[in-house]
Short mmCIF file of C-alpha atoms and ligand atoms in Angstrom, two decimals:
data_model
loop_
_atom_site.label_atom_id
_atom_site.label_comp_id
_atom_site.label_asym_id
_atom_site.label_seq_id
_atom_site.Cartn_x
_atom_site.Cartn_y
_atom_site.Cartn_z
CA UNK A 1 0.00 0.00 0.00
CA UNK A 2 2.24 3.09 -1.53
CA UNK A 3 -0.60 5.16 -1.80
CA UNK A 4 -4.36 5.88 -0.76
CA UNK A 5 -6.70 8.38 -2.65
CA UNK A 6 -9.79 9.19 -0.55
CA UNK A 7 -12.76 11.45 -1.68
CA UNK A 8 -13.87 12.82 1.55
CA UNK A 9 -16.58 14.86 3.13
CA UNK A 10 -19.14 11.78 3.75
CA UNK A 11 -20.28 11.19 7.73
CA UNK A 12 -18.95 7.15 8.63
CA UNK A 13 -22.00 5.35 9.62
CA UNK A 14 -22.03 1.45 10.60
CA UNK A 15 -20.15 -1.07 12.82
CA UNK A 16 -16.56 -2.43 13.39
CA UNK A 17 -14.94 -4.90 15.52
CA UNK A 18 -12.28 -3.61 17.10
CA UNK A 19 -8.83 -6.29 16.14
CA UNK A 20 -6.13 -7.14 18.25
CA UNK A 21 -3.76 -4.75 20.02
CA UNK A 22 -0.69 -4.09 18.32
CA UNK A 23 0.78 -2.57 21.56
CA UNK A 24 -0.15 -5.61 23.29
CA UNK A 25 0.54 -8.90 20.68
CA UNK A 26 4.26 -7.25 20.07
CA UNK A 27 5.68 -8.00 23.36
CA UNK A 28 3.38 -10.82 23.52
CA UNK A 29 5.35 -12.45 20.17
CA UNK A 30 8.81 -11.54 22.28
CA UNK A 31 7.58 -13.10 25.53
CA UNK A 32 6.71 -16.52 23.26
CA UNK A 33 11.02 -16.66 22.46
CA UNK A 34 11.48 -16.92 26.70
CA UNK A 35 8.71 -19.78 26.51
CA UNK A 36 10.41 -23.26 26.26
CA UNK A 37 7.43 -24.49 24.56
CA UNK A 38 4.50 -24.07 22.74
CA UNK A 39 2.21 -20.87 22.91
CA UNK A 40 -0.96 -19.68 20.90
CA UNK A 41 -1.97 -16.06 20.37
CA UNK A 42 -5.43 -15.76 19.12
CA UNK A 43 -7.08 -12.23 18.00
CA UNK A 44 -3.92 -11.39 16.56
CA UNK A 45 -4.36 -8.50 14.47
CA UNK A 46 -3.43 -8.34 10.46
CA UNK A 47 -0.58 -5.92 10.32
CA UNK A 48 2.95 -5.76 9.02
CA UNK A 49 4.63 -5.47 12.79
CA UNK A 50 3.56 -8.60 13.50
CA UNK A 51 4.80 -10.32 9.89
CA UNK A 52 7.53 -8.77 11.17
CA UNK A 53 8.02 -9.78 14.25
CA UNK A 54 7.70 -13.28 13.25
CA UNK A 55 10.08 -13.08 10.57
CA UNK A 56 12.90 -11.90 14.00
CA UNK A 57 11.27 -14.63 15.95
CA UNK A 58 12.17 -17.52 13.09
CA UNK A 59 15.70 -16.00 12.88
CA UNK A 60 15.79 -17.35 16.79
CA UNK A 61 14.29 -20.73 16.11
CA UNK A 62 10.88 -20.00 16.96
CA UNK A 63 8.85 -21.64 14.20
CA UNK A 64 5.19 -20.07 13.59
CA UNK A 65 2.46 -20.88 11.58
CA UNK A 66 -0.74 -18.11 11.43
CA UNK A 67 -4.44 -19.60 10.87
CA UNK A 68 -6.86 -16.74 10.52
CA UNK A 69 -6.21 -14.75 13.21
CA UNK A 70 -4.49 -17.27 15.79
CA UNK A 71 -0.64 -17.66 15.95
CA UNK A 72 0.98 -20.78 16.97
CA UNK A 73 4.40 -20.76 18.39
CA UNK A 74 6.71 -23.29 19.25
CA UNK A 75 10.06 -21.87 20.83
CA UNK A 76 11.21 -25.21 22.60
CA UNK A 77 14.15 -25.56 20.48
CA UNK A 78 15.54 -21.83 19.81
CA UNK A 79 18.81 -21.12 20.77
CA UNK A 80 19.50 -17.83 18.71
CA UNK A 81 20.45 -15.28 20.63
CA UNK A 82 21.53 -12.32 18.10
CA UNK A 83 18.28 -11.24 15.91
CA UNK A 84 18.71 -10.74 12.41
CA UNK A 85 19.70 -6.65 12.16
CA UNK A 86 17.59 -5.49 8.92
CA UNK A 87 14.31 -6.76 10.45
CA UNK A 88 15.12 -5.44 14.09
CA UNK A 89 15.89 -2.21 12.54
CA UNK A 90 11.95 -1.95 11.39
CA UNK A 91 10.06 -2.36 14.71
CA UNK A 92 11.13 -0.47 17.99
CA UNK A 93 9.63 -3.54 20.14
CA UNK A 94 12.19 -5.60 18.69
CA UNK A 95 14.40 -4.43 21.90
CA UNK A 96 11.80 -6.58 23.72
CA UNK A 97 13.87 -9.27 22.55
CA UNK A 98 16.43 -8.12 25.00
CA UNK A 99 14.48 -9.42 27.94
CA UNK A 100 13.00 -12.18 26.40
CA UNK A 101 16.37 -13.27 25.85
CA UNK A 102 18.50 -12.25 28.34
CA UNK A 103 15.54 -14.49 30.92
CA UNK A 104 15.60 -17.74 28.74
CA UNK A 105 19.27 -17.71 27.47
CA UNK A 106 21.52 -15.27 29.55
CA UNK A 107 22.78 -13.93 26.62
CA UNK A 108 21.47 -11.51 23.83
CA UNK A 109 22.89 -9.72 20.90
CA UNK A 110 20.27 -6.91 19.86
CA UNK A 111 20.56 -4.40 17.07
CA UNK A 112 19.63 -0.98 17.87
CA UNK A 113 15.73 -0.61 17.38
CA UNK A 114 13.73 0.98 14.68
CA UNK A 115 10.25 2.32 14.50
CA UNK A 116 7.80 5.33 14.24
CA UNK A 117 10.93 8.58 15.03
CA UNK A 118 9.56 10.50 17.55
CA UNK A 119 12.10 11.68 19.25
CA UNK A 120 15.54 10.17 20.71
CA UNK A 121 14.21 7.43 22.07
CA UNK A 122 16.83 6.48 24.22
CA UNK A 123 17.10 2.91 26.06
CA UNK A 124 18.82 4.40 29.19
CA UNK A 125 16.09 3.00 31.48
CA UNK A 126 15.84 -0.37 29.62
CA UNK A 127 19.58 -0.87 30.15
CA UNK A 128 19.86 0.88 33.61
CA UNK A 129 17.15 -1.42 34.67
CA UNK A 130 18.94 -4.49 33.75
CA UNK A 131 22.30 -3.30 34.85
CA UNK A 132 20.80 -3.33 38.32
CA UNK A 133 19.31 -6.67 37.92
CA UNK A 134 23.25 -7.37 37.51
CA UNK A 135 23.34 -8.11 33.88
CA UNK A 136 26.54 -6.97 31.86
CA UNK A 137 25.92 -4.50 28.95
CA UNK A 138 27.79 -2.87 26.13
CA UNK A 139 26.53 -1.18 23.56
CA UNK A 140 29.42 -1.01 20.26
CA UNK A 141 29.03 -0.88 16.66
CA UNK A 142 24.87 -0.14 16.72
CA UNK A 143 25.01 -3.47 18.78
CA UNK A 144 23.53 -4.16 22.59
CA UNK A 145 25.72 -7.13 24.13
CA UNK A 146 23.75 -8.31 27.01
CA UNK A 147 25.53 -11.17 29.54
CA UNK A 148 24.51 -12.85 32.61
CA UNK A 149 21.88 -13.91 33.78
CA UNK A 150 19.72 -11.42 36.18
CA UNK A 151 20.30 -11.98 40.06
CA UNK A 152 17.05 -10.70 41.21
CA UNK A 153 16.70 -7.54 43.02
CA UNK A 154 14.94 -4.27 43.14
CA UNK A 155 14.52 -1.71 39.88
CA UNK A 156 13.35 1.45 40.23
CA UNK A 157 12.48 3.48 37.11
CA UNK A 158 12.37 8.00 37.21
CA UNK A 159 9.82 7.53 34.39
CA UNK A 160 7.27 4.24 33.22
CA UNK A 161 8.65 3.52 30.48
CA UNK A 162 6.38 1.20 28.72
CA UNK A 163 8.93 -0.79 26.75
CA UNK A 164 11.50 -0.75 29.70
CA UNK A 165 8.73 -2.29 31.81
CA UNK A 166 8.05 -5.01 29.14
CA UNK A 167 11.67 -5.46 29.28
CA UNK A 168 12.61 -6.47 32.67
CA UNK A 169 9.14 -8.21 33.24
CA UNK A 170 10.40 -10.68 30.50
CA UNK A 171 14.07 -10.68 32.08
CA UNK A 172 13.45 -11.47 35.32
CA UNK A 173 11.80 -14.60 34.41
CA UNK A 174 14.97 -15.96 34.03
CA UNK A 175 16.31 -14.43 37.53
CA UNK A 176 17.84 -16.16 40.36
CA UNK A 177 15.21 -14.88 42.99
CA UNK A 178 12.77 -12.09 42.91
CA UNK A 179 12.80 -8.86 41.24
CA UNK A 180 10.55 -5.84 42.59
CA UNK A 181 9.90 -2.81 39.36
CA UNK A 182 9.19 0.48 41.03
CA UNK A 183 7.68 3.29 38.83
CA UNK A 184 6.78 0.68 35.99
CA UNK A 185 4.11 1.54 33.37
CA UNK A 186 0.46 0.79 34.13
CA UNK A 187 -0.34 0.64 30.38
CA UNK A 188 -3.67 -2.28 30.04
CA UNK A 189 -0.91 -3.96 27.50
CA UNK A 190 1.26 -4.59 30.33
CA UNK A 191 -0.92 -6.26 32.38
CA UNK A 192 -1.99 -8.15 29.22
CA UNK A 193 1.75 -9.53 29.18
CA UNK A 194 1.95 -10.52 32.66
CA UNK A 195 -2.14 -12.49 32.32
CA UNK A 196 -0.29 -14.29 29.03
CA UNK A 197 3.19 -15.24 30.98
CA UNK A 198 1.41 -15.96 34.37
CA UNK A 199 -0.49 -18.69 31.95
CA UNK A 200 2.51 -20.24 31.14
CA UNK A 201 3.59 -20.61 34.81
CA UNK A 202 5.00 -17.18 35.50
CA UNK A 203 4.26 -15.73 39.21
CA UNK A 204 3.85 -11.81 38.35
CA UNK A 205 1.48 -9.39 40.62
CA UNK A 206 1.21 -5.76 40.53
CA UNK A 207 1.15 -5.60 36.43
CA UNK A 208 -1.10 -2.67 35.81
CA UNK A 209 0.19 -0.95 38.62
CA UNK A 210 3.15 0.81 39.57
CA UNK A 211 4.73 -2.02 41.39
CA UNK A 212 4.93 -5.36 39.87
CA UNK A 213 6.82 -8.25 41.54
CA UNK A 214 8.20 -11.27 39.34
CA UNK A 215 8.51 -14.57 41.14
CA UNK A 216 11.21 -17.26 39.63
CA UNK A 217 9.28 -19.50 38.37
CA UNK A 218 9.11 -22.95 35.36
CA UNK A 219 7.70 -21.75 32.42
CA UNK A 220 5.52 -23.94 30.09
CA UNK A 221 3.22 -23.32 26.72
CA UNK A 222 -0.04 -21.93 26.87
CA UNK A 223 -2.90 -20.22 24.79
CA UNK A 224 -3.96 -16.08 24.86
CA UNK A 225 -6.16 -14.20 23.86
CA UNK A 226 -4.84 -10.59 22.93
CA UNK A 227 -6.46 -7.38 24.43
CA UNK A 228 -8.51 -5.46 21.87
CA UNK A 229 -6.78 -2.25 20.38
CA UNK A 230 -7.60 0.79 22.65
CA UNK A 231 -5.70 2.41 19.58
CA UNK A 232 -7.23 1.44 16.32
CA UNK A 233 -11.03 1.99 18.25
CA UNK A 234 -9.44 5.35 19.33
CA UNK A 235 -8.63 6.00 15.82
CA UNK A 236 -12.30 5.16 14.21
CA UNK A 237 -13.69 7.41 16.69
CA UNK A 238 -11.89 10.23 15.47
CA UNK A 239 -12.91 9.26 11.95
CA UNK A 240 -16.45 9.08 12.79
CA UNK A 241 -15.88 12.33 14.86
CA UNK A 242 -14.38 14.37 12.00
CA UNK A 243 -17.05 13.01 9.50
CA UNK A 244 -20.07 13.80 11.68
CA UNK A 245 -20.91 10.29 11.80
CA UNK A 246 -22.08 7.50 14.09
CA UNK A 247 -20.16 4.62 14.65
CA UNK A 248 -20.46 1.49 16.91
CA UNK A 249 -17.04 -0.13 18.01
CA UNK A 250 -17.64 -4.04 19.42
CA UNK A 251 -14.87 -6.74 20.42
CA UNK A 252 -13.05 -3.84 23.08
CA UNK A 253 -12.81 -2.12 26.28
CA UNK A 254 -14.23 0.96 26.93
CA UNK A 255 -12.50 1.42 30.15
CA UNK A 256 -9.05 1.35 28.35
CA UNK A 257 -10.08 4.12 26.50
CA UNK A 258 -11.90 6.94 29.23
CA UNK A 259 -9.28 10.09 28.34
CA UNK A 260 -10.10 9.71 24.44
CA UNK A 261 -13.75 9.39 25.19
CA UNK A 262 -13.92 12.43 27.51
CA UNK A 263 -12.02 14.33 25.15
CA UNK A 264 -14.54 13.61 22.44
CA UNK A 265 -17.76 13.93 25.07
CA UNK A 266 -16.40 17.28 25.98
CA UNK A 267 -16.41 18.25 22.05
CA UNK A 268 -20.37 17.17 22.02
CA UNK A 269 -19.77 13.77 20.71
CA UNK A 270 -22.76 11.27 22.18
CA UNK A 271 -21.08 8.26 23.76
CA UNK A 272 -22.60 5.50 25.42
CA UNK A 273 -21.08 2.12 26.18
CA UNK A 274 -21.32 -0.96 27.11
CA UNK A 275 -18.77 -3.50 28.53
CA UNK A 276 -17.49 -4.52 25.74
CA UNK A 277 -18.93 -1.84 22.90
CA UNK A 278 -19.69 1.63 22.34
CA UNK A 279 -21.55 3.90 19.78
CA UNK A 280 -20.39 7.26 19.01
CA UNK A 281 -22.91 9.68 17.34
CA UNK A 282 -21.55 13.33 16.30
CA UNK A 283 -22.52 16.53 15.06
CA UNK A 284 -20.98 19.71 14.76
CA UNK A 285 -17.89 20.05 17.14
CA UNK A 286 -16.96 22.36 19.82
CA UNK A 287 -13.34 22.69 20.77
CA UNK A 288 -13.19 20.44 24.30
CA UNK A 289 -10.25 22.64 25.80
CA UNK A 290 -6.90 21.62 26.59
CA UNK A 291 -5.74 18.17 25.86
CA UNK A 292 -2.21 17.05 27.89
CA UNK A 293 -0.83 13.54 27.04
CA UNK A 294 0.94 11.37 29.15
CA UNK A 295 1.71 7.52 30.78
CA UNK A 296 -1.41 5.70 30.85
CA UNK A 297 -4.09 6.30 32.61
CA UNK A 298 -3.50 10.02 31.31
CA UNK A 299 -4.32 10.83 27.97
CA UNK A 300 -2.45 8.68 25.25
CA UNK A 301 0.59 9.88 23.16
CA UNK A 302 -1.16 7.52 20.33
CA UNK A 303 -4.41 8.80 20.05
CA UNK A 304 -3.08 12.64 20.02
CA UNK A 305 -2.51 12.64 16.17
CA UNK A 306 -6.22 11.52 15.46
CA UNK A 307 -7.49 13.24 18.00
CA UNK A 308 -6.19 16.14 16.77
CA UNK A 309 -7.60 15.56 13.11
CA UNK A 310 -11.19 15.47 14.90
CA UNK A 311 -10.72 18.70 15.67
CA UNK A 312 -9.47 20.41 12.82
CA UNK A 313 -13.74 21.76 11.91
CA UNK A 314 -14.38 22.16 15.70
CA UNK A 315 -15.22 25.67 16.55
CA UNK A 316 -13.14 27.23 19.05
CA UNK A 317 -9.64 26.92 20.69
CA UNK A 318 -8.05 23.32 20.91
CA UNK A 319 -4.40 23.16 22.93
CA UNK A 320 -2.84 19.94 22.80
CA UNK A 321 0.12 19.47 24.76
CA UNK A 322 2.59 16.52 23.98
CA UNK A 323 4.40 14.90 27.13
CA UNK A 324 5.34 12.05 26.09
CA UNK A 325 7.51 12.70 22.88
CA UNK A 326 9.17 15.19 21.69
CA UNK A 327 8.61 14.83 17.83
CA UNK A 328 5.48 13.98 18.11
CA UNK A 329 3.99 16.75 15.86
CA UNK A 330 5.23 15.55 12.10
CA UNK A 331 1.56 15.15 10.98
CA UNK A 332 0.92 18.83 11.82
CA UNK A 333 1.81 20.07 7.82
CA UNK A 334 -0.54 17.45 6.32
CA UNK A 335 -3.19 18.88 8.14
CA UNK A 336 -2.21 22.79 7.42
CA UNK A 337 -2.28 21.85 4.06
CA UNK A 338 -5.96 20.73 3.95
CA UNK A 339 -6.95 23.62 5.29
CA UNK A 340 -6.32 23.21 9.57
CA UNK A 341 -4.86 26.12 11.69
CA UNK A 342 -2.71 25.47 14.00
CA UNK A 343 0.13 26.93 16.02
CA UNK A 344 2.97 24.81 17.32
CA UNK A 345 5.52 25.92 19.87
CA UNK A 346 7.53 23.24 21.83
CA UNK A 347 5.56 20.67 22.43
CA UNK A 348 2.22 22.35 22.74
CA UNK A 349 -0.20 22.86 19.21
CA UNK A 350 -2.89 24.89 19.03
CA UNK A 351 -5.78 24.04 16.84
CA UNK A 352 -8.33 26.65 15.79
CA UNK A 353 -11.60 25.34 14.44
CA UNK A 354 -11.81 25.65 10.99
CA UNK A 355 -15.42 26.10 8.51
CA UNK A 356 -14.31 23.62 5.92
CA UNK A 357 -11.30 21.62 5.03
CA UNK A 358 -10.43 20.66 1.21
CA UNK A 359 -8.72 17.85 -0.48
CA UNK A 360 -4.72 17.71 -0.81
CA UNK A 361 -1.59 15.57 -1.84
CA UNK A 362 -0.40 14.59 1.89
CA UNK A 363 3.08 12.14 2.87
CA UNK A 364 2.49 9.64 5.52
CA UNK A 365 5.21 10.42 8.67
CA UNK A 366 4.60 7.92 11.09
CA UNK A 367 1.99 5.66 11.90
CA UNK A 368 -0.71 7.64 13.73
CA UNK A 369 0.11 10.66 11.70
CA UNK A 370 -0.78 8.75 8.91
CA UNK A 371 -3.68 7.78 10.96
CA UNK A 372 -5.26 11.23 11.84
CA UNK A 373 -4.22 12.16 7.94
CA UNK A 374 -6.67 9.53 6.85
CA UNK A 375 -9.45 10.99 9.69
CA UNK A 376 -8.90 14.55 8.32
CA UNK A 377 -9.01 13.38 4.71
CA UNK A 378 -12.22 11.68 5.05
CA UNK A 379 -13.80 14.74 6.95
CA UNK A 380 -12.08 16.83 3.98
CA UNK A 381 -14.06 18.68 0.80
CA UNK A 382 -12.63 16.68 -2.40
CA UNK A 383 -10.04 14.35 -3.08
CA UNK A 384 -6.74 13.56 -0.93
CA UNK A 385 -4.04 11.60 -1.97
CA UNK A 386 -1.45 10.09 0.82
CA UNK A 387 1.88 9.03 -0.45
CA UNK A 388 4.02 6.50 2.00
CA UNK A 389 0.74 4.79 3.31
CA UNK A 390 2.75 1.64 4.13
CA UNK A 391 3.27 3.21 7.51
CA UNK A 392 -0.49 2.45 8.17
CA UNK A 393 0.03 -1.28 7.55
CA UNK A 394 2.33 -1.05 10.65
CA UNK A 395 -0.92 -1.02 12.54
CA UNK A 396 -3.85 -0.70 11.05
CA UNK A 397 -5.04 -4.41 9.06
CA UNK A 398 -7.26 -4.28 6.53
CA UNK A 399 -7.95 -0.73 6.70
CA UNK A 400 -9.31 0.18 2.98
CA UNK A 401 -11.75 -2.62 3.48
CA UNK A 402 -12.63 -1.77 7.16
CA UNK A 403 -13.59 2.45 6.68
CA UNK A 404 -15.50 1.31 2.96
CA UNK A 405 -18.00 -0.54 5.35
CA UNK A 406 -18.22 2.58 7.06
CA UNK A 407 -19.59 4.18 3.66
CA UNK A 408 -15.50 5.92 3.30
CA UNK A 409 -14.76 6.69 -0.38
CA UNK A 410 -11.20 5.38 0.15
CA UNK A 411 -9.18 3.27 -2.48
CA UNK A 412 -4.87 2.61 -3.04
CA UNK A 413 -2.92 2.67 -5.93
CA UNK A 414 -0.78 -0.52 -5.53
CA UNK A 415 3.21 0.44 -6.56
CA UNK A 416 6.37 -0.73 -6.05
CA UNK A 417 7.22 -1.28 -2.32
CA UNK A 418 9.80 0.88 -0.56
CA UNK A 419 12.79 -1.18 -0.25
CA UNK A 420 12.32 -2.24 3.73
CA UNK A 421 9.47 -3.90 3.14
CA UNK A 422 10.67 -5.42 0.17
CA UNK A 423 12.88 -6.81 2.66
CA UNK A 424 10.86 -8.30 4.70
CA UNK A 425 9.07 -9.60 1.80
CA UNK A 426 11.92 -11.45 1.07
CA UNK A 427 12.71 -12.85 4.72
CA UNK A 428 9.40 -13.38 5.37
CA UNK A 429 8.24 -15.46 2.15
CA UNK A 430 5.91 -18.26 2.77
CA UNK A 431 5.56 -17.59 6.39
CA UNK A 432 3.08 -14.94 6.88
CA UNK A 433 0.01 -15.75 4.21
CA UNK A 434 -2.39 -13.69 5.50
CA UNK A 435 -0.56 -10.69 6.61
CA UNK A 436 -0.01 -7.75 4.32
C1 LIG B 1 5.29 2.26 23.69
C2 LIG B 1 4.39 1.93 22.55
C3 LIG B 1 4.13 3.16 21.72
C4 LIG B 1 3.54 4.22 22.60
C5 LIG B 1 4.44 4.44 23.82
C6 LIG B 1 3.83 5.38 24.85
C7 LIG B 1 4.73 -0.38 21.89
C8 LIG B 1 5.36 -1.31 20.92
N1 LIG B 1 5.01 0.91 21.72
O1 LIG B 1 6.52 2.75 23.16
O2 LIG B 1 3.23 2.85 20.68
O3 LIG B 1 3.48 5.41 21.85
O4 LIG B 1 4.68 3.22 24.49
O5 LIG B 1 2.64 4.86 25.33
O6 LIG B 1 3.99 -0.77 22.76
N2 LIG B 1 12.27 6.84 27.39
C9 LIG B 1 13.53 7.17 27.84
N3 LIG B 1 14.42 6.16 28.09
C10 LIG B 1 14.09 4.85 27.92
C11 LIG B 1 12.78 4.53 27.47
C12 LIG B 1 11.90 5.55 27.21
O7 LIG B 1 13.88 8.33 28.00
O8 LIG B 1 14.93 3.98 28.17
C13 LIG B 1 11.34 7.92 27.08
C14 LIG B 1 10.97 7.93 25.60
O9 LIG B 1 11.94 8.62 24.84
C15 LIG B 1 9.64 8.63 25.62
C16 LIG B 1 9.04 8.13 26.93
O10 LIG B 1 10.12 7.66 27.72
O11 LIG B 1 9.83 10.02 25.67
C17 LIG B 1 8.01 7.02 26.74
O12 LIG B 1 8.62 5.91 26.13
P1 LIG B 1 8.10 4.42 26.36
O13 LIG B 1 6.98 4.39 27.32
O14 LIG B 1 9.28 3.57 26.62
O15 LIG B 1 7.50 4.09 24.95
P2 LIG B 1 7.80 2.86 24.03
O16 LIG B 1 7.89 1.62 24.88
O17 LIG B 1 8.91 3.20 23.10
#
């Protein structure tokens, strides 16, 4: 998918189950390399992070095989310890292969990580972290050499770092005694990890919190179901809310998603929910205020692109300020040049509500740029064409198909791939049917 023409300006109507969470079946595919055995993963969602992901995971001797959208693993037999460097390069959760690793093998070789840039994103606290767990590392040549295995012991991290929190959950199943993480993430996905590894035999309590306490413990197979996608049901809600439409989301948790659903409430969206599904019905917009992301349960760093794209026709003053990232703001010309005003200093945008928005020639950033460029497109006057759309694949499976049930005039122009996913094409022949 090089790029995406959509004709916009027509209200989504209709109903979606939400897929799997991206956020949540990553670490779960690096947690299945520390598990001597067999593991399923069902409500795996389409996308090309998990292809990828796989692709790493073979490299190591974990075979795979992917029937509709459940994932078998078998990692009884893998010994690799050094991921392949290409495919590593594409994913920023492939540094969760540092933990998983380091806890079944004592040893790991990991290429520094790729992904969305939005920012530095430094691995200080991943590596701090296991430095105090007393494992040995070096970072030379691009490459993180990781030895010994952890002792047990107490981390504390200054911020909760989601991926640093994955990491030394997944470590310290492989520690000599018990390990303690202070100031760890409280992100659903996290908890969704431990619920998957405390299945296979793990003892982990506290995940979800900010204290979560990892037991030594034998690890075996077992079967998961992954947590819906707080993100992708974030993002159709700020379709529907740009478009004036009314959408029902089934298949995720509410809960997981209150900050996004205020913010939208508070811009005269009608929500109501159930357990498992809401409907969103919306009109014109009012600006809700002032928008601050941050570590879950605040606002999330995600959902601020397409949030932000919702807002573009809503009248009034919109600030969003961006906590979490630094770069977080690349999708910010795409929108200008359909029509949006907004201001950015720092880390802080300001979004005036606009009368109309009209059709332009847009270049995909990142994923949930691209994300709120497709919710601003569709809410857009005329035709918009978005170049680079393979970041949306990252993410987002089957998403032509999915917003054309939602009555989207949306529709790609298949090219030539860029060249990293022709490389994964390559790796990953024969083992991913199914996946784009
Ligand atoms: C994860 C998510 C990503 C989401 C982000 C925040 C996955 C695969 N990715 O990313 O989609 O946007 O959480 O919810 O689940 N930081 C440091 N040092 C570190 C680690 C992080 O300074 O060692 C900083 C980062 O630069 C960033 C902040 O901490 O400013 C948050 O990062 P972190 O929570 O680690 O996000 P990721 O795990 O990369």
């Amino acid at each position: 998918m090089d790029t995406i023409y959509i004709n916009g300006g027509r209200p989504l109507r209709g109903t979606l189950a939400v897929q799997g969470s991206k956020n949540a079946v990553l670490p779960l595919l690096a947690a299945a390399a520390a598990v001597p055995g067999k593991t399923v993963l069902l409500h795996c969602p389409p996308i090309r992070d998990v292809a990828v992901t796989r692709a790493l995971l073979h490299g190591l001797g974990v075979s795979s095989c992917r029937h509709g959208d459940a994932i078998e693993l078998d990692a009884a037999s893998a010994v690799g310890t050094a991921p392949d460097a290409v495919l590593a390069g594409q994913l920023r959760s492939s540094v969760l292969l540092l933990g998983a690793l380091i806890g079944r093998h004592g040893s790991a070789e990991i290429p520094l990580p790729g992904g969305c840039v939005l920012g530095a994103r430094p691995l200080d606290l991943h590596l701090s972290g296991l430095e105090a767990l007393g494992v040995r590392v070096v970072c030379e040549d691009g490459v993180l050499r990781c030895q010994g295995r952890p002792s047990g012991g107490t981390v504390r991290l200054p911020y909760p770092s989601v991926g640093a929190t994955e990491n030394l959950i997944l470590a310290a199943l492989g520690a000599a005694g018990p390990v303690c993480i202070h100031g760890a993430a409280k992100e659903p996905e996290i908890r969704d990890l431990a619920v998957f590894l405390n299945a296979c035999g793990a003892q982990i309590t506290g995940a979800g919190t900010g204290l979560v306490r990892i037991m030594p413990s034998p690890l075996h197979g077992a079967s998961h179901r992954v947590l819906p996608d707080r993100m992708e049901a974030a993002t159709w809600l700020c379709a529907a809310a740009a478009t004036g439409g009314c959408l029902t989301l089934t298949e995720l948790r509410p809960a997981h998603l209150r900050p996004v659903l205020e913010v939208l409430s508070r811009a005269g969206c009608d929500v109501t929910e159930t357990e498992t599904a809401l409907t969103l019905r919306a009109g014109a917009l009012t600006a809700p205020g002032t928008v601050v992301t941050g570590p879950y349960p605040a606002f999330p760093t995600d959902a601020q692109a397409p949030v932000m794209a919702a807002l573009l026709l809503a009248e009034g003053l919109t600030r969003i300020e961006e906590t979490v990232f630094e770069n977080r703001f690349r999708h910010v010309p795409a929108l200008r040049a359909l029509g949006a005003d907004i201001d950015c200093t720092g880390r802080t945008a300001c979004v005036r509500g606009v009368k109309a928005l009209h059709g332009a020639a847009l270049t995909a950033t990142d994923l949930r740029g691209a994300a709120a460029m497709v919710c601003a497109a569709l809410s857009a006057q005329g035709e918009s064409k978005i170049t680079q759309a393979w970041h949306l694949e990252r993410g987002y499976g089957q998403l032509i198909q999915r917003l054309r049930t939602l009555g989207a005039e949306i529709w790609m122009e298949p090219k030539q791939s860029p060249t990293r996913r022709t490389t994964w094409n390559r790796t990953e022949s024969g083992r991913a049917s199914g996946e784009p």
